[in-house]
Coordinates of C-alpha atoms in Angstrom, one line a residue:
M21 CA -26.7 24.9 -1.9
Q22 CA -27.2 23.4 1.4
F23 CA -29.5 20.7 0.3
L24 CA -27.3 20.0 -2.8
L25 CA -24.1 19.2 -0.6
A26 CA -26.0 17.0 1.6
S27 CA -27.5 15.3 -1.2
I28 CA -24.0 14.6 -2.8
V29 CA -22.9 13.0 0.6
A30 CA -26.0 11.0 1.1
G31 CA -26.9 10.1 -2.5
P32 CA -24.5 7.4 -2.9
L33 CA -25.8 5.4 0.3
L34 CA -29.4 5.7 -1.1
G35 CA -28.1 4.3 -4.5
A36 CA -26.2 1.5 -2.5
A37 CA -29.3 0.5 -0.8
A38 CA -31.4 0.5 -4.2
A39 CA -28.7 -1.6 -5.8
L40 CA -29.4 -4.5 -3.6
L41 CA -33.1 -4.4 -4.5
P42 CA -34.5 -6.4 -7.4
A43 CA -34.5 -4.2 -10.5
P44 CA -37.8 -3.4 -12.0
P45 CA -39.0 -5.7 -14.9
G46 CA -38.8 -2.7 -17.6
L47 CA -35.3 -1.9 -16.5
K48 CA -33.6 -5.3 -16.6
G49 CA -32.2 -4.8 -19.9
K50 CA -30.4 -8.0 -21.2
S51 CA -29.8 -9.3 -17.6
P52 CA -30.1 -8.3 -13.9
D53 CA -26.2 -7.8 -13.7
Q54 CA -26.5 -5.4 -16.5
A55 CA -29.1 -3.6 -14.9
V56 CA -27.2 -3.1 -11.6
L57 CA -24.1 -2.2 -13.4
R58 CA -26.2 0.5 -15.4
H59 CA -27.5 1.6 -12.0
G60 CA -24.1 2.3 -10.8
V61 CA -23.4 4.4 -13.7
T62 CA -26.7 6.3 -13.4
V63 CA -26.1 7.0 -9.5
T64 CA -22.3 8.2 -9.8
G65 CA -23.3 10.3 -12.9
A66 CA -26.1 12.0 -11.0
I67 CA -23.7 12.6 -8.2
L68 CA -21.0 14.0 -10.5
L69 CA -23.5 16.4 -12.4
A70 CA -24.8 17.5 -8.8
T71 CA -21.0 18.2 -7.8
L72 CA -20.5 20.2 -11.0
V73 CA -23.7 22.2 -10.1
L74 CA -22.1 22.8 -6.7
A75 CA -18.9 24.0 -8.3
A76 CA -20.7 26.4 -10.8
G77 CA -22.9 27.7 -7.8
F78 CA -19.8 28.2 -5.6
D79 CA -18.8 31.7 -4.8
H80 CA -15.5 31.9 -6.7
D81 CA -14.8 35.4 -5.3
H82 CA -14.8 34.3 -1.9
P83 CA -13.1 30.7 -2.0
S84 CA -12.1 30.9 1.8
R85 CA -15.4 31.1 3.2
M86 CA -17.3 28.0 3.8
Q87 CA -20.3 27.6 1.6
A88 CA -23.3 25.3 1.3
T89 CA -23.3 24.7 5.1
T90 CA -25.4 22.6 7.1
D91 CA -25.2 22.6 10.9
I92 CA -27.5 20.3 12.8
S93 CA -27.1 19.1 16.4
W94 CA -26.6 15.3 16.4
I95 CA -25.2 14.1 19.9
R96 CA -26.3 16.8 22.4
A97 CA -24.0 15.4 25.1
L98 CA -20.8 15.5 23.4
D99 CA -21.8 18.7 21.2
V100 CA -21.3 16.5 18.0
R101 CA -22.9 18.3 15.0
I102 CA -23.9 17.1 11.5
H103 CA -21.7 19.9 10.1
L104 CA -21.2 20.2 6.4
G105 CA -19.5 22.9 4.2
V106 CA -17.1 23.3 1.2
D107 CA -14.5 25.9 0.6
G108 CA -11.6 26.3 -2.1
I109 CA -9.6 23.4 -0.2
S110 CA -12.3 20.7 -0.2
L111 CA -14.1 21.6 -3.6
P112 CA -11.6 20.3 -6.0
L113 CA -11.4 16.9 -4.1
L114 CA -15.2 16.7 -4.1
V115 CA -15.1 17.0 -7.9
L116 CA -12.2 14.7 -8.3
T117 CA -13.9 11.9 -6.1
A118 CA -17.2 12.3 -8.0
L119 CA -15.5 12.3 -11.5
L120 CA -13.1 9.1 -10.6
C121 CA -16.2 7.3 -9.1
F122 CA -18.2 7.8 -12.2
L123 CA -15.5 6.7 -14.5
C124 CA -14.9 3.5 -12.6
A125 CA -18.7 2.7 -12.8
L126 CA -18.4 3.4 -16.6
H127 CA -15.4 1.1 -17.1
S128 CA -17.2 -1.6 -15.1
Y129 CA -20.2 -1.3 -16.9
F130 CA -18.5 -2.2 -20.0
K131 CA -15.7 -4.5 -18.6
P132 CA -17.3 -6.2 -15.3
P133 CA -14.8 -7.1 -12.7
A134 CA -14.1 -10.9 -12.6
G135 CA -15.9 -12.0 -9.5
P136 CA -19.3 -12.7 -8.0
A137 CA -22.3 -10.6 -7.3
P138 CA -22.4 -7.3 -9.4
K139 CA -24.9 -6.2 -7.0
A140 CA -22.7 -6.2 -4.0
F141 CA -19.8 -4.6 -6.2
V142 CA -21.8 -1.8 -7.3
A143 CA -23.2 -1.2 -3.7
L144 CA -19.7 -1.2 -2.2
L145 CA -18.5 1.2 -4.9
L146 CA -21.4 3.4 -3.8
V147 CA -20.6 3.3 -0.1
L148 CA -17.0 4.1 -0.7
E149 CA -18.1 6.9 -2.9
S150 CA -20.3 8.3 0.1
G151 CA -17.7 7.9 2.7
T152 CA -14.9 9.8 0.7
L153 CA -17.2 12.6 -0.2
A154 CA -18.2 12.8 3.3
T155 CA -14.5 13.0 4.5
F156 CA -14.3 16.3 2.4
A157 CA -17.4 17.7 3.3
V158 CA -17.9 17.3 7.1
L159 CA -16.6 20.0 9.6
D160 CA -16.8 18.0 12.7
L161 CA -14.1 16.0 14.2
V162 CA -16.2 13.0 15.0
L163 CA -17.9 12.9 11.8
F164 CA -14.5 13.2 10.1
F165 CA -13.5 10.1 11.9
L166 CA -16.6 8.2 11.1
A167 CA -16.4 9.2 7.5
F168 CA -12.7 8.6 7.4
E169 CA -13.3 4.9 8.6
T170 CA -16.4 4.2 6.4
V171 CA -14.4 3.6 3.3
L172 CA -12.3 0.9 4.9
I173 CA -15.1 -2.1 4.7
P174 CA -15.9 -1.4 1.2
M175 CA -12.4 -1.3 0.0
Y176 CA -11.5 -4.4 2.0
F177 CA -14.3 -6.3 0.1
L178 CA -13.4 -4.7 -3.3
I179 CA -10.0 -6.3 -3.0
A180 CA -10.7 -9.6 -1.4
R181 CA -13.7 -10.6 -3.5
W182 CA -12.7 -8.8 -7.0
G183 CA -9.0 -8.8 -6.5
G184 CA -6.2 -10.9 -8.2
E185 CA -3.7 -13.3 -6.6
G186 CA -3.0 -12.7 -3.0
R187 CA -5.9 -10.6 -2.7
R188 CA -7.2 -11.9 0.8
A189 CA -3.9 -11.3 2.5
A190 CA -3.5 -8.0 0.8
A191 CA -6.9 -6.7 2.0
T192 CA -6.6 -7.8 5.6
K193 CA -3.1 -6.0 5.6
F194 CA -4.9 -2.9 4.3
V195 CA -7.4 -3.0 7.0
L196 CA -5.2 -3.8 10.0
Y197 CA -2.7 -1.0 9.2
T198 CA -5.5 1.6 8.5
L199 CA -7.4 0.5 11.8
L200 CA -4.4 0.6 14.1
G201 CA -3.5 3.9 12.8
S202 CA -7.1 5.1 13.1
V203 CA -7.4 4.0 16.8
V204 CA -4.4 6.3 17.7
M205 CA -5.9 9.1 15.6
L206 CA -9.3 8.7 17.5
L207 CA -7.4 9.4 20.7
G208 CA -5.9 12.6 19.3
L209 CA -9.2 13.9 17.9
L210 CA -10.9 13.1 21.3
L211 CA -7.9 14.9 23.1
I212 CA -8.5 18.2 21.1
G213 CA -12.3 18.0 21.6
V214 CA -12.1 17.4 25.3
K215 CA -9.4 20.0 25.9
S216 CA -10.9 22.7 23.7
G217 CA -14.7 22.0 24.6
T218 CA -15.6 21.4 21.0
F219 CA -15.4 19.1 17.8
D220 CA -16.2 21.8 15.6
M221 CA -13.4 22.1 12.8
V222 CA -14.2 25.6 11.9
A223 CA -14.1 27.1 15.4
L224 CA -11.0 25.1 16.2
A225 CA -9.2 26.5 13.1
T226 CA -10.3 29.9 14.0
D227 CA -8.9 29.5 17.5
N228 CA -5.6 28.5 15.9
G229 CA -4.5 26.4 18.7
R230 CA -4.9 29.3 21.3
G231 CA -7.2 27.2 23.6
L232 CA -4.7 24.2 23.7
T233 CA -1.4 24.0 25.3
A234 CA 1.7 23.3 23.8
S235 CA 2.0 19.8 25.3
V236 CA -1.6 18.9 24.3
Q237 CA -0.9 20.0 20.7
V238 CA 2.3 17.9 20.5
I239 CA 0.5 14.8 21.7
A240 CA -2.4 15.6 19.5
V241 CA -0.5 16.1 16.3
L242 CA 1.6 12.8 17.1
A243 CA -1.6 10.8 17.4
I244 CA -3.7 12.3 14.6
G245 CA -0.4 12.3 12.3
I246 CA 0.1 8.6 12.7
G247 CA -3.4 7.7 11.6
L248 CA -3.1 10.1 8.6
A249 CA 0.3 9.2 7.6
V250 CA -0.8 5.5 7.4
K251 CA -3.6 6.5 5.1
T252 CA -1.2 8.8 2.9
P253 CA 0.9 6.7 3.0
M254 CA 3.9 8.0 4.4
W255 CA 7.2 5.9 4.5
P256 CA 7.9 3.9 6.5
L257 CA 4.0 3.2 7.0
H258 CA 3.5 2.5 3.4
S259 CA 4.0 -1.3 3.1
W260 CA 0.3 -2.1 2.9
L261 CA -0.1 0.0 -0.3
P262 CA 2.0 -2.1 -3.0
D263 CA 0.3 -5.3 -1.9
A264 CA -3.2 -3.7 -2.1
H265 CA -2.6 -2.2 -5.5
T266 CA -1.1 -5.4 -6.8
A267 CA -4.2 -7.6 -5.8
A268 CA -6.9 -5.0 -6.3
P269 CA -9.2 -4.8 -9.4
T270 CA -8.4 -1.9 -11.8
V271 CA -11.3 0.2 -10.4
G272 CA -10.2 -0.7 -7.0
S273 CA -6.4 0.6 -7.7
V274 CA -7.9 3.7 -9.5
L275 CA -10.0 4.7 -6.5
L276 CA -7.4 3.7 -3.9
A277 CA -4.8 5.9 -5.4
G278 CA -6.9 8.5 -7.0
V279 CA -9.1 9.3 -4.0
L280 CA -8.3 7.4 -0.8
L281 CA -4.7 8.4 -0.4
K282 CA -6.0 12.0 -0.5
M283 CA -7.9 11.5 2.7
G284 CA -4.7 11.5 4.8
T285 CA -3.1 14.4 3.4
Y286 CA -6.5 16.3 3.5
G287 CA -6.5 15.7 7.2
F288 CA -3.0 17.2 7.6
V289 CA -4.3 20.3 6.0
R290 CA -7.7 20.7 7.3
I291 CA -7.0 19.6 11.1
V292 CA -3.4 19.4 11.9
L293 CA -2.2 22.7 10.6
P294 CA -4.9 25.1 11.7
I295 CA -5.9 23.4 14.8
A296 CA -2.4 22.6 16.5
P297 CA 0.1 24.8 14.8
D298 CA 2.6 24.6 17.7
G299 CA 2.5 20.8 17.6
M300 CA 2.9 20.9 13.8
R301 CA 5.9 23.0 14.0
T302 CA 7.5 20.7 16.6
F303 CA 7.0 17.8 14.1
A304 CA 7.4 19.6 10.8
P305 CA 11.2 18.7 10.3
Y306 CA 10.3 15.1 11.0
L307 CA 7.6 15.0 8.7
A308 CA 9.7 16.5 5.9
A309 CA 12.5 13.9 6.7
F310 CA 10.0 11.0 6.4
A311 CA 8.6 12.7 3.1
V312 CA 12.0 13.0 1.3
A313 CA 13.0 9.5 2.6
G314 CA 9.7 8.1 1.0
I315 CA 10.5 10.2 -2.3
V316 CA 13.8 8.5 -2.6
Y317 CA 12.7 5.2 -1.5
G318 CA 9.8 4.9 -3.8
S319 CA 11.9 6.0 -6.7
L320 CA 14.7 3.4 -5.9
A321 CA 12.2 0.6 -5.4
C322 CA 10.4 1.6 -8.9
L323 CA 13.9 1.4 -10.4
A324 CA 14.6 -1.8 -9.0
L325 CA 11.3 -3.3 -10.4
A326 CA 11.7 -1.7 -13.7
R327 CA 15.4 -3.3 -14.5
P328 CA 15.3 -6.3 -16.5
G329 CA 15.1 -9.7 -14.8
A330 CA 13.6 -8.2 -11.7
K331 CA 10.3 -9.7 -12.5
G332 CA 8.5 -6.6 -11.3
D333 CA 4.9 -6.0 -11.7
L334 CA 3.8 -2.9 -13.5
K335 CA 1.0 -2.2 -11.1
R336 CA 3.4 -2.7 -8.0
L337 CA 5.6 -0.3 -9.8
I338 CA 2.9 2.5 -10.0
A339 CA 2.0 1.9 -6.3
Y340 CA 5.5 2.5 -5.1
S341 CA 5.6 5.7 -7.4
S342 CA 2.7 6.9 -5.4
V343 CA 4.7 6.8 -2.3
G344 CA 7.2 9.0 -3.9
H345 CA 4.6 11.3 -5.3
M346 CA 2.8 11.8 -1.8
G347 CA 6.2 12.4 -0.5
F348 CA 6.1 15.6 -2.3
V349 CA 2.7 16.5 -1.0
L350 CA 3.8 15.8 2.6
L351 CA 7.1 17.8 2.1
G352 CA 4.6 20.9 1.0
I353 CA 2.7 20.7 4.1
A354 CA 5.9 20.3 6.5
S355 CA 6.9 23.5 5.0
M356 CA 3.9 25.4 6.8
T357 CA 3.9 28.1 4.1
P358 CA 1.1 29.1 1.8
T359 CA 3.4 28.1 -1.4
G360 CA 4.1 24.6 0.1
V361 CA 0.4 23.8 1.1
N362 CA -1.0 25.1 -2.1
G363 CA 1.6 23.0 -3.9
A364 CA 0.4 19.9 -2.0
L365 CA -3.1 20.2 -2.5
F366 CA -2.3 20.9 -6.2
A367 CA -0.3 17.6 -6.2
N368 CA -3.0 16.0 -4.7
V369 CA -5.3 16.6 -7.5
A370 CA -2.7 16.0 -10.0
H371 CA -1.8 12.8 -8.5
G372 CA -5.3 11.6 -8.6
L373 CA -5.8 12.6 -12.3
V374 CA -2.4 11.1 -13.4
T375 CA -2.1 7.9 -11.3
G376 CA -5.9 7.3 -11.8
L377 CA -5.2 7.2 -15.5
L378 CA -2.0 5.1 -15.2
F379 CA -4.0 2.3 -13.4
F380 CA -6.7 2.3 -16.0
L381 CA -3.8 1.8 -18.6
V382 CA -2.0 -0.8 -16.8
G383 CA -5.4 -2.6 -16.2
A384 CA -5.8 -2.3 -20.0
V385 CA -2.3 -3.8 -20.7
K386 CA -2.9 -6.5 -18.4
D387 CA -6.3 -7.3 -19.9
R388 CA -4.8 -7.6 -23.3
Y389 CA -1.4 -9.5 -22.5
G390 CA -2.8 -11.4 -19.5
T391 CA 0.1 -10.3 -17.3
A392 CA 1.4 -7.0 -15.7
D393 CA 5.0 -8.7 -15.2
L394 CA 7.5 -6.2 -16.9
D395 CA 9.9 -9.0 -18.0
T396 CA 7.0 -10.7 -19.7
L397 CA 5.6 -7.8 -21.3
A398 CA 9.0 -6.8 -22.5
G399 CA 9.9 -10.3 -23.8
A400 CA 12.4 -10.6 -26.4
T401 CA 11.2 -7.8 -28.5
G402 CA 9.0 -5.8 -26.2
A403 CA 5.2 -5.4 -26.0
A404 CA 5.8 -2.6 -28.6
L405 CA 2.5 -0.7 -27.9
Y406 CA 3.6 1.9 -30.3
G407 CA 3.4 -0.5 -33.1
R408 CA 0.8 -2.9 -32.1
A409 CA -1.7 -0.5 -30.2
P410 CA -0.6 2.8 -31.0
R411 CA -3.3 4.9 -29.1
L412 CA -2.7 2.8 -26.1
G413 CA 1.0 3.3 -26.3
A414 CA 0.7 7.0 -26.8
L415 CA -1.4 7.4 -23.6
L416 CA 0.8 5.2 -21.4
A417 CA 3.7 7.5 -22.6
F418 CA 1.6 10.5 -22.0
A419 CA 0.6 9.4 -18.4
A420 CA 4.1 8.6 -17.6
V421 CA 5.5 12.0 -18.7
A422 CA 2.7 13.7 -16.7
S423 CA 3.7 11.7 -13.7
L424 CA 7.3 12.5 -13.9
G425 CA 6.4 16.3 -13.8
L426 CA 6.8 17.6 -17.3
P427 CA 6.1 21.2 -17.5
G428 CA 2.9 21.8 -19.0
L429 CA 1.0 18.9 -17.5
A430 CA -0.6 18.8 -14.2
G431 CA 2.1 16.9 -12.4
F432 CA 4.7 19.8 -12.8
W433 CA 3.3 22.6 -10.6
G434 CA 2.4 20.6 -7.5
E435 CA 5.9 19.1 -7.1
M436 CA 7.5 22.5 -7.9
L437 CA 5.4 24.6 -5.3
A438 CA 6.1 21.9 -2.7
L439 CA 9.8 22.3 -3.6
F440 CA 9.7 26.1 -3.5
G441 CA 7.8 25.8 -0.1
A442 CA 10.4 23.9 1.5
F443 CA 13.2 26.2 0.2
D444 CA 11.8 28.9 2.3
P445 CA 10.0 27.3 5.1
A446 CA 7.8 29.0 7.7
E447 CA 9.3 31.1 10.4
G448 CA 10.6 29.1 13.3
L449 CA 11.7 26.1 11.1
S450 CA 15.3 25.4 10.4
R451 CA 16.2 26.7 7.1
P452 CA 19.5 24.6 6.6
A453 CA 17.4 21.3 7.2
F454 CA 14.6 22.2 4.8
L455 CA 17.3 23.3 2.2
A456 CA 18.7 19.9 2.5
F457 CA 15.1 18.3 2.2
T458 CA 14.6 20.6 -0.9
A459 CA 17.9 19.1 -2.5
I460 CA 16.9 15.5 -1.6
G461 CA 13.4 16.1 -3.1
A462 CA 14.8 17.5 -6.2
F463 CA 17.1 14.5 -6.7
G464 CA 14.1 12.3 -6.4
T465 CA 12.6 13.9 -9.3
L466 CA 15.6 12.8 -11.5
L467 CA 15.0 9.1 -10.2
T468 CA 11.3 9.4 -10.9
A469 CA 12.1 10.5 -14.6
A470 CA 14.5 7.5 -14.8
Y471 CA 12.4 4.6 -13.9
L472 CA 9.3 6.3 -15.8
L473 CA 11.3 6.5 -19.0
I474 CA 12.6 2.8 -18.4
V475 CA 9.1 1.7 -18.3
V476 CA 8.1 3.4 -21.5
R477 CA 11.1 2.0 -23.4
R478 CA 10.4 -1.5 -22.3
I479 CA 6.7 -1.7 -22.9
C480 CA 6.0 0.9 -25.7
M481 CA 9.3 0.1 -28.0
G482 CA 10.3 -3.1 -29.4
G483 CA 10.5 -5.1 -32.6
P484 CA 7.6 -5.8 -35.2
R485 CA 4.9 -8.2 -34.4
P486 CA 5.8 -11.8 -35.3
A487 CA 4.2 -13.4 -38.1
G488 CA 1.1 -15.3 -36.8
E489 CA 0.8 -13.6 -33.5
T490 CA -2.7 -12.5 -32.7
P491 CA -3.0 -8.6 -32.8
I492 CA -4.1 -7.0 -29.7
P493 CA -6.9 -4.6 -29.8
D494 CA -6.2 -0.8 -29.4
V495 CA -8.2 1.7 -27.2
Q496 CA -11.7 0.6 -27.1
G497 CA -14.8 3.2 -27.2
Y498 CA -15.6 2.7 -23.4
E499 CA -11.9 3.1 -22.6
F500 CA -11.9 6.3 -24.7
A501 CA -14.9 7.6 -22.8
A502 CA -13.3 6.8 -19.4
W503 CA -9.7 8.2 -19.9
T504 CA -10.4 11.2 -22.0
P505 CA -11.5 13.4 -19.0
L506 CA -8.3 12.6 -17.1
V507 CA -6.2 13.4 -20.0
A508 CA -8.0 16.5 -20.7
L509 CA -7.8 17.7 -17.0
T510 CA -4.1 16.8 -17.0
V511 CA -3.4 19.3 -19.8
L512 CA -5.8 21.9 -18.5
A513 CA -4.4 22.0 -15.0
G514 CA -1.0 22.0 -16.3
L515 CA -1.5 24.9 -18.8
W516 CA -3.9 27.0 -16.6
P517 CA -2.8 26.3 -13.0
A518 CA -4.8 29.2 -11.8
V519 CA -8.1 27.0 -12.2
L520 CA -6.8 25.0 -9.0
L521 CA -4.6 27.9 -7.3
G522 CA -7.2 30.4 -7.5
L523 CA -9.6 28.2 -5.4
T524 CA -6.9 27.0 -3.0
D525 CA -4.9 30.0 -2.2
P526 CA -7.4 32.3 -0.4
A527 CA -8.4 29.2 1.7
V528 CA -4.9 28.2 2.4
Q529 CA -4.1 31.8 3.5
K530 CA -6.9 31.9 5.7
L531 CA -6.5 28.6 7.2
L532 CA -2.8 29.2 8.1
A533 CA -3.7 32.7 9.6
G534 CA -6.3 31.1 12.0
G535 CA -9.5 32.6 10.2
T536 CA -8.1 36.1 10.6
Q537 CA -8.0 36.9 7.0

């Protein structure tokens, strides 16, 4: 198990290096480009298989215990260690990352992104996967920062080289925002390491802030929280996200929404909550206020984009919806209760599944119609996907109702538990303030339903296809293969939430108790 987790983290890096080498003559297939794209599918498939083996071998009776651990001294002078491990909090995110990377590689094999150098594309995709997996597996603050930053460069180039209109400006904005936040975050991580005498996240979580003064905790939470809030993204530090999503290629948007945003919220749960609880308690009401502001702001922005005549881009609308959905995650974390934090972790996974599917579907619509502009898609009679591409229309409607939190689908449980957590926050937090936040968040769910139903009505419904118009293709075989797992897991998580909550709850209970349970 130790070797397996280390291989999962390092395997994509080796695959990235191999992708840049010439393909052996017998494996070139029809062309070198096809060979390297097939290599991407093979490597991400192997990593997904290894992750599933890790999940199968995981001791589900003790999900709060760190398993498959590796602890090797790396920089002795600073006591920085190569410390890896997985528990019930990180395991679902590892599986989600491996799954989405494989589906993106599979999609790219059949629908290569428009742009140069498939070798570079596959190598960057694999480096991105490695950095993300490492973020969820490392247990040292310095390694966490390095893994957190590893994903920036590959995502920058995926947007800047294979994106659409305005891609360079969007990629530059993404990197600048994240780097500036990360510099501040690094200072907070170093402050904790220097004042506590260790960078080991397990030891720090077990200490539960007892070795840090209240002022150190407040400063550390402020610094680390800024860096994590940018990546989440939290309103008003979100403005890089809509531009990045609008310009990114389809697989870039899927990974950005499905995986990269989770790194910020994971950092709040893994680092801020257990290591600096007093500092977190100080800032929790402000975090909750920003969270509900993001819920309402994201929904209102989506409503503005969805109205007729607004020339709203569908990818941009889904990007703004992520601001609102991640607001529910932050609200659950800010409650500092097991219920709220479990809801946040559940919403993390649900958002990755549902929004990843939405971006796949929006990319398919854009490929067929040549645009993601809502007014153009609606036109005089509407894109009428129900009549012209019924399977595509049905999947888009399914993803929309899953995103709005329909009971029985994955999106429901995370938002509900986050609101329940805010309704009865942890001891020491203002109950009246959090009741107000709960009411605002609940109002945001109504706004979410409004804009998603408007989108479905405008795109899926409409008049019959005019005579002589070229029919659009319905769901293709490779699309069916890439989207079916996301649909199935969305239904499974919605009907059987214990699959996730059974993993996360014991680990969250232990984390909030400072490792004493």
